[in-house]
Short mmCIF file of C-alpha atoms in Angstrom, two decimals:
data_model
loop_
_atom_site.label_atom_id
_atom_site.label_comp_id
_atom_site.label_asym_id
_atom_site.label_seq_id
_atom_site.Cartn_x
_atom_site.Cartn_y
_atom_site.Cartn_z
CA MET L 1 -17.30 1.36 8.55
CA PHE L 2 -14.22 3.50 8.13
CA PRO L 3 -12.44 2.86 4.77
CA VAL L 4 -9.25 0.80 4.93
CA ARG L 5 -7.58 2.87 2.23
CA CYS L 6 -7.88 6.33 0.77
CA PHE L 7 -10.14 6.20 -2.29
CA SER L 8 -7.89 8.40 -4.42
CA CYS L 9 -4.29 7.57 -3.60
CA GLY L 10 -4.61 4.14 -1.99
CA ALA L 11 -2.61 4.96 1.15
CA VAL L 12 -3.54 2.84 4.15
CA ILE L 13 -5.48 5.00 6.61
CA GLY L 14 -7.66 2.49 8.48
CA HIS L 15 -5.12 1.99 11.27
CA LEU L 16 -5.15 5.71 12.13
CA TYR L 17 -8.89 6.03 12.66
CA GLU L 18 -9.02 4.99 16.34
CA GLU L 19 -6.19 7.40 17.14
CA TYR L 20 -7.95 10.18 15.24
CA LYS L 21 -11.15 9.58 17.18
CA LYS L 22 -9.24 9.68 20.46
CA LYS L 23 -7.58 12.95 19.54
CA LEU L 24 -10.95 14.52 18.76
CA GLU L 25 -12.29 13.37 22.12
CA GLU L 26 -9.36 15.11 23.80
CA GLY L 27 -10.70 18.32 22.33
CA LYS L 28 -8.33 18.77 19.42
CA THR L 29 -9.58 20.22 16.15
CA PRO L 30 -9.61 17.91 13.12
CA LYS L 31 -6.76 19.95 11.61
CA GLU L 32 -4.53 19.45 14.63
CA ALA L 33 -5.39 15.75 14.81
CA LEU L 34 -4.64 15.13 11.13
CA ASP L 35 -1.39 17.08 11.27
CA GLU L 36 -0.24 15.08 14.29
CA LEU L 37 -1.07 11.82 12.53
CA GLY L 38 1.03 12.94 9.56
CA ILE L 39 -1.66 12.90 6.91
CA GLU L 40 -0.45 15.38 4.30
CA ARG L 41 -2.51 14.96 1.16
CA TYR L 42 -5.99 16.42 0.97
CA CYS L 43 -7.39 13.23 -0.55
CA CYS L 44 -6.56 11.29 2.63
CA ARG L 45 -7.62 14.16 4.89
CA ARG L 46 -11.11 14.31 3.41
CA MET L 47 -11.53 10.58 4.15
CA PHE L 48 -11.40 11.44 7.86
CA LEU L 49 -13.29 14.72 7.70
CA THR L 50 -16.26 13.42 5.70
CA TYR L 51 -16.68 10.03 7.35
CA LYS L 52 -20.05 9.09 8.83
CA SER L 53 -20.73 5.71 10.39
CA VAL L 54 -23.76 4.13 8.72
CA ILE L 55 -23.47 0.86 10.63
CA LYS L 56 -24.50 2.73 13.79
CA GLU L 57 -27.70 3.82 12.07
CA PHE L 58 -28.40 0.19 11.16
CA ALA L 59 -27.83 -0.86 14.74
CA ARG L 60 -30.78 1.26 15.89
CA PHE L 61 -33.08 -1.21 14.11
CA HIS L 62 -31.29 -4.23 15.48
CA GLY L 63 -33.70 -7.12 15.96
CA ALA L 64 -36.24 -5.69 13.51
CA VAL L 65 -34.17 -6.63 10.46
CA GLY L 66 -31.99 -9.47 11.63
CA MET U 1 22.24 5.97 -14.37
CA LYS U 2 22.74 6.99 -10.76
CA ILE U 3 20.47 7.02 -7.75
CA GLU U 4 20.83 9.60 -5.00
CA ILE U 5 18.62 9.16 -1.96
CA LEU U 6 17.42 12.42 -0.43
CA GLU U 7 14.93 11.42 2.24
CA GLU U 8 14.25 8.05 3.74
CA SER U 9 11.74 6.89 6.31
CA ASP U 10 9.85 3.65 6.91
CA LEU U 11 7.17 4.31 4.35
CA LYS U 12 8.49 7.12 2.20
CA VAL U 13 11.59 7.47 0.05
CA LYS U 14 12.55 10.47 -2.07
CA PHE U 15 15.38 10.03 -4.52
CA ILE U 16 16.95 11.52 -7.62
CA LEU U 17 17.52 9.37 -10.66
CA ARG U 18 20.30 10.91 -12.70
CA GLU U 19 21.35 10.54 -16.34
CA ALA U 20 18.58 8.23 -17.43
CA PRO U 21 16.36 8.44 -20.50
CA ILE U 22 12.77 9.36 -19.70
CA ALA U 23 11.52 6.01 -21.02
CA LEU U 24 13.63 4.24 -18.41
CA ALA U 25 12.41 6.51 -15.62
CA ASN U 26 8.82 5.78 -16.61
CA SER U 27 9.34 2.04 -16.91
CA PHE U 28 10.97 2.07 -13.47
CA ARG U 29 7.91 3.80 -12.04
CA ARG U 30 5.55 1.38 -13.77
CA ALA U 31 7.58 -1.63 -12.64
CA MET U 32 7.40 -0.49 -9.01
CA LYS U 33 3.66 0.05 -9.27
CA SER U 34 2.51 -2.96 -11.24
CA LEU U 35 5.17 -5.65 -11.50
CA VAL U 36 6.49 -6.18 -7.97
CA PRO U 37 4.44 -8.92 -6.28
CA THR U 38 2.99 -8.56 -2.79
CA MET U 39 0.59 -10.56 -0.70
CA ALA U 40 -3.10 -9.80 -0.27
CA VAL U 41 -6.22 -11.74 0.59
CA ASP U 42 -7.80 -12.89 -2.64
CA TYR U 43 -10.31 -15.58 -1.69
CA VAL U 44 -12.64 -15.63 1.31
CA ASP U 45 -14.86 -18.49 2.45
CA PHE U 46 -17.84 -17.42 4.55
CA TYR U 47 -19.14 -20.08 6.92
CA MET U 48 -21.31 -17.70 8.90
CA ASN U 49 -22.10 -14.03 8.53
CA THR U 50 -24.97 -12.53 10.50
CA SER U 51 -23.48 -9.02 10.58
CA PHE U 52 -24.95 -5.90 8.96
CA LEU U 53 -22.51 -5.94 6.04
CA TYR U 54 -22.70 -8.18 2.98
CA ASP U 55 -20.13 -10.93 2.42
CA GLU U 56 -18.68 -9.07 -0.58
CA ILE U 57 -18.07 -5.86 1.38
CA ILE U 58 -16.25 -7.72 4.16
CA ALA U 59 -14.19 -9.68 1.61
CA HIS U 60 -13.25 -6.44 -0.12
CA ARG U 61 -12.22 -4.77 3.13
CA ILE U 62 -10.07 -7.75 4.12
CA GLY U 63 -8.49 -7.74 0.67
CA LEU U 64 -7.30 -4.15 1.09
CA ILE U 65 -5.40 -4.86 4.32
CA PRO U 66 -1.66 -4.92 3.54
CA ILE U 67 0.08 -8.14 4.57
CA LYS U 68 3.79 -8.48 5.38
CA THR U 69 5.34 -10.30 2.46
CA ASP U 70 8.34 -12.59 2.20
CA LEU U 71 9.27 -12.80 -1.47
CA GLU U 72 11.97 -15.42 -0.86
CA ARG U 73 9.56 -17.97 0.51
CA PHE U 74 6.53 -17.62 -1.69
CA ASN U 75 5.93 -18.12 -5.40
CA LEU U 76 3.41 -16.53 -7.67
CA PRO U 77 0.56 -19.06 -8.06
CA GLU U 78 1.09 -19.40 -11.83
CA LYS U 79 4.81 -20.10 -11.33
CA CYS U 80 4.38 -22.45 -8.35
CA SER U 81 5.09 -26.17 -8.59
CA CYS U 82 1.50 -26.90 -7.62
CA GLY U 83 0.34 -25.27 -10.85
CA GLY U 84 -1.85 -22.66 -9.20
CA GLU U 85 -3.94 -25.09 -7.19
CA GLY U 86 -2.76 -23.72 -3.87
CA CYS U 87 -0.06 -25.11 -1.60
CA PRO U 88 1.95 -23.83 1.40
CA ASN U 89 4.47 -22.33 -1.06
CA CYS U 90 2.01 -19.93 -2.60
CA GLN U 91 -0.80 -19.46 -0.10
CA VAL U 92 -1.42 -18.47 3.50
CA SER U 93 -4.80 -18.76 5.10
CA PHE U 94 -6.27 -16.64 7.87
CA ARG U 95 -9.07 -17.66 10.17
CA LEU U 96 -11.53 -15.43 11.96
CA ASN U 97 -14.22 -16.62 14.34
CA VAL U 98 -15.78 -13.85 16.40
CA GLU U 99 -19.04 -13.07 18.11
CA GLY U 100 -20.52 -9.67 18.94
CA PRO U 101 -20.72 -7.19 20.49
CA LYS U 102 -17.20 -6.33 19.35
CA VAL U 103 -15.21 -4.33 16.83
CA VAL U 104 -13.18 -6.74 14.73
CA TYR U 105 -9.67 -5.53 13.91
CA SER U 106 -7.18 -6.80 11.36
CA GLY U 107 -5.08 -8.09 14.28
CA ASP U 108 -7.86 -10.60 15.08
CA LEU U 109 -7.09 -12.55 11.91
CA ILE U 110 -5.32 -15.74 12.96
CA SER U 111 -2.63 -16.67 10.46
CA ASP U 112 -1.46 -20.18 9.61
CA ASP U 113 2.04 -18.83 9.34
CA PRO U 114 3.26 -16.73 12.29
CA GLU U 115 5.55 -14.61 10.07
CA ILE U 116 2.91 -13.66 7.54
CA ARG U 117 0.49 -11.28 9.20
CA PRO U 118 -1.21 -7.93 8.58
CA VAL U 119 1.13 -4.93 8.71
CA TYR U 120 -1.22 -3.03 11.01
CA ASP U 121 -3.15 -4.71 13.79
CA ASN U 122 -5.67 -1.95 14.37
CA ILE U 123 -7.53 -1.55 11.08
CA PRO U 124 -11.24 -1.93 11.86
CA ILE U 125 -12.81 -4.59 9.61
CA ILE U 126 -16.34 -4.67 10.93
CA GLU U 127 -18.41 -3.75 13.95
CA LEU U 128 -20.48 -6.62 15.36
CA TYR U 129 -23.48 -6.06 17.60
CA GLU U 130 -25.21 -8.28 20.13
CA GLY U 131 -25.77 -11.80 18.80
CA GLN U 132 -23.98 -11.31 15.51
CA GLN U 133 -21.37 -13.80 14.41
CA LEU U 134 -18.68 -13.92 11.79
CA MET U 135 -16.85 -17.10 10.81
CA ILE U 136 -14.57 -16.90 7.82
CA GLU U 137 -11.45 -18.24 6.23
CA ALA U 138 -9.41 -15.85 4.08
CA VAL U 139 -6.75 -17.04 1.68
CA ALA U 140 -3.88 -14.70 0.81
CA ARG U 141 -1.60 -15.17 -2.16
CA LEU U 142 1.00 -13.26 -4.14
CA GLY U 143 -0.16 -11.07 -6.98
CA THR U 144 0.92 -8.01 -8.93
CA GLY U 145 -0.54 -4.53 -9.19
CA LYS U 146 -1.41 -5.28 -12.81
CA GLU U 147 -4.11 -7.62 -11.58
CA HIS U 148 -5.61 -5.59 -8.76
CA ALA U 149 -4.61 -2.38 -6.97
CA LYS U 150 -4.60 -4.20 -3.60
CA PHE U 151 -1.42 -6.03 -4.68
CA GLN U 152 0.49 -2.79 -5.28
CA PRO U 153 3.50 -2.50 -2.95
CA VAL U 154 3.49 1.30 -3.31
CA THR U 155 0.67 3.79 -2.95
CA VAL U 156 2.05 7.07 -4.22
CA CYS U 157 4.81 6.67 -6.79
CA PHE U 158 5.65 9.48 -9.18
CA TYR U 159 8.53 11.38 -10.71
CA LYS U 160 9.10 14.81 -12.16
CA ILE U 161 11.84 16.22 -14.30
CA ILE U 162 14.36 18.40 -12.47
CA PRO U 163 14.76 21.32 -14.87
CA GLU U 164 17.77 23.44 -15.61
CA ILE U 165 17.01 27.15 -15.32
CA VAL U 166 19.30 29.41 -17.32
CA VAL U 167 19.36 33.20 -16.89
CA LYS U 168 21.06 34.76 -19.90
CA ASP U 169 23.28 37.86 -20.01
CA ASN U 170 20.63 40.12 -21.55
CA CYS U 171 18.58 39.97 -18.32
CA ASP U 172 17.57 43.49 -17.24
CA LYS U 173 17.01 42.49 -13.58
CA CYS U 174 13.39 43.67 -13.59
CA GLY U 175 12.51 40.95 -11.06
CA LYS U 176 9.24 40.05 -12.77
CA CYS U 177 10.15 36.36 -12.94
CA VAL U 178 10.72 36.32 -9.17
CA GLU U 179 7.26 37.82 -8.59
CA VAL U 180 5.38 35.35 -10.80
CA CYS U 181 7.24 32.26 -9.56
CA VAL U 182 4.53 30.53 -7.46
CA ARG U 183 6.93 28.01 -5.98
CA ASN U 184 9.59 30.60 -5.02
CA VAL U 185 12.31 28.89 -7.01
CA LEU U 186 13.85 32.15 -8.26
CA LYS U 187 15.46 34.70 -6.00
CA LYS U 188 16.81 38.21 -6.53
CA GLU U 189 20.12 38.58 -4.79
CA ASN U 190 22.90 41.17 -5.21
CA ASP U 191 21.09 42.64 -8.22
CA LYS U 192 21.13 39.26 -9.94
CA ILE U 193 18.46 36.63 -10.60
CA GLU U 194 19.49 33.43 -8.90
CA VAL U 195 18.03 29.96 -8.84
CA GLY U 196 17.19 28.68 -5.36
CA ASN U 197 15.62 25.30 -4.85
CA VAL U 198 15.38 23.72 -8.32
CA LEU U 199 13.69 20.61 -6.91
CA ALA U 200 10.56 22.67 -6.18
CA CYS U 201 10.21 23.88 -9.79
CA SER U 202 7.16 22.42 -11.51
CA MET U 203 8.13 23.79 -14.96
CA CYS U 204 5.05 25.98 -15.16
CA MET U 205 6.98 28.33 -17.49
CA GLU U 206 5.42 31.45 -15.94
CA CYS U 207 8.87 33.04 -15.65
CA VAL U 208 9.54 32.42 -19.36
CA LYS U 209 6.14 33.84 -20.39
CA ASN U 210 6.56 36.97 -18.27
CA CYS U 211 10.14 37.79 -19.26
CA GLU U 212 10.07 40.71 -21.71
CA GLU U 213 13.72 40.33 -22.68
CA ASN U 214 13.44 36.56 -23.31
CA ALA U 215 16.38 36.17 -20.99
CA ILE U 216 15.25 33.11 -19.04
CA GLU U 217 15.04 29.56 -20.19
CA VAL U 218 13.76 26.41 -18.46
CA LEU U 219 15.31 23.30 -19.98
CA GLU U 220 14.45 19.64 -19.56
CA THR U 221 17.23 17.41 -18.26
CA ASN U 222 17.71 13.69 -17.76
CA ASP U 223 17.38 13.95 -13.98
CA TYR U 224 14.19 12.99 -12.19
CA LEU U 225 12.90 13.47 -8.69
CA PHE U 226 11.05 10.35 -7.53
CA THR U 227 8.68 10.16 -4.58
CA VAL U 228 7.73 6.66 -3.50
CA GLU U 229 5.44 5.77 -0.61
CA GLY U 230 4.94 2.18 0.44
CA THR U 231 2.02 0.33 2.02
CA GLY U 232 4.26 -1.44 4.52
CA ALA U 233 3.93 -4.85 2.85
CA LEU U 234 7.50 -4.56 1.58
CA PRO U 235 10.21 -2.02 2.50
CA VAL U 236 10.35 0.68 -0.19
CA LYS U 237 14.02 -0.06 -0.94
CA THR U 238 13.20 -3.72 -1.58
CA VAL U 239 10.47 -2.63 -3.95
CA MET U 240 12.98 -0.48 -5.87
CA ARG U 241 15.52 -3.28 -6.09
CA LYS U 242 12.94 -5.86 -7.11
CA ALA U 243 11.50 -3.54 -9.77
CA LEU U 244 14.93 -3.07 -11.33
CA GLU U 245 15.55 -6.84 -11.26
CA ILE U 246 12.26 -7.44 -13.04
CA LEU U 247 13.11 -4.79 -15.64
CA ARG U 248 16.50 -6.40 -16.24
CA ASP U 249 14.93 -9.82 -16.72
CA LYS U 250 12.39 -8.37 -19.13
CA ALA U 251 15.14 -6.66 -21.14
CA LYS U 252 17.08 -9.94 -21.27
CA GLU U 253 14.03 -11.79 -22.54
CA MET U 254 13.51 -9.13 -25.20
CA ASN U 255 17.14 -9.44 -26.23
CA GLU U 256 16.78 -13.19 -26.67
CA ILE U 257 13.69 -12.73 -28.82
CA ILE U 258 15.53 -10.27 -31.03
CA GLN U 259 18.51 -12.65 -31.28
CA THR U 260 16.32 -15.41 -32.68
CA LEU U 261 14.88 -13.06 -35.30
CA ILE U 262 18.19 -11.93 -36.81
#
């Protein structure tokens, strides 16, 4: 799941994730999307850029593990 | 001591603190970060959790969600009349009863108190798949940043000294200091070295090191540039006021202790 807060500075970023995902679907680059959302610091920016949903991987084995 | 506000928005305030000793500036910063109480979920009861995440992970995620705080109405648990046992004056509980498939957001938490609710309604807590169920009760209370970072009312809170840059008369106008200045604080205008935006100066001292005539000096002053960013739990200005109140009370207490010793 997407982190609620930035690991380094503690700023709340969880509420921006859905918007970020939508902007990427519209064809914007991650840089444009992050700039529009007003995320300045590189610690918060890497939270978005390096995120990978593991829960989706789990879901592939749904039923086999509970 | 004077405060001059430069920039102000919902979550971010930039201000200059003038004519204050550095110890006071630092204690002000520390008070904002670790002494001002805010609300956060601290205790979670799990009645049912058949999701992919462990109870602890979900509890931790819920704890990090900022909650709108009313400092007038709530007491710190250790200072409450109930003695920390938990009563409507120091606690608010949230309920959550959802079934998959669904993404659970912070807005799905049902609060006992309609005024006390998460600041943002669209923070994803967990993704539930077919047949998964989550039934919990989360209890929020006041706490300080000293105890846990989730209680901090501010995220980024720092200050830097605003220096005084002096160009002396023996300057030979070589312009080397302008070249090495990474933050473009110094400017060469009308055959003179001038100081532009002092607020940007980080006191790296490159200009002093590179000046062959020793004609430039960067001096520390008693002015500080503060940058404070809030989580949304409390307005940043309230945090500043509350921090100063707490500092005043602490100073008073210290004074009383000293009085009894003399």
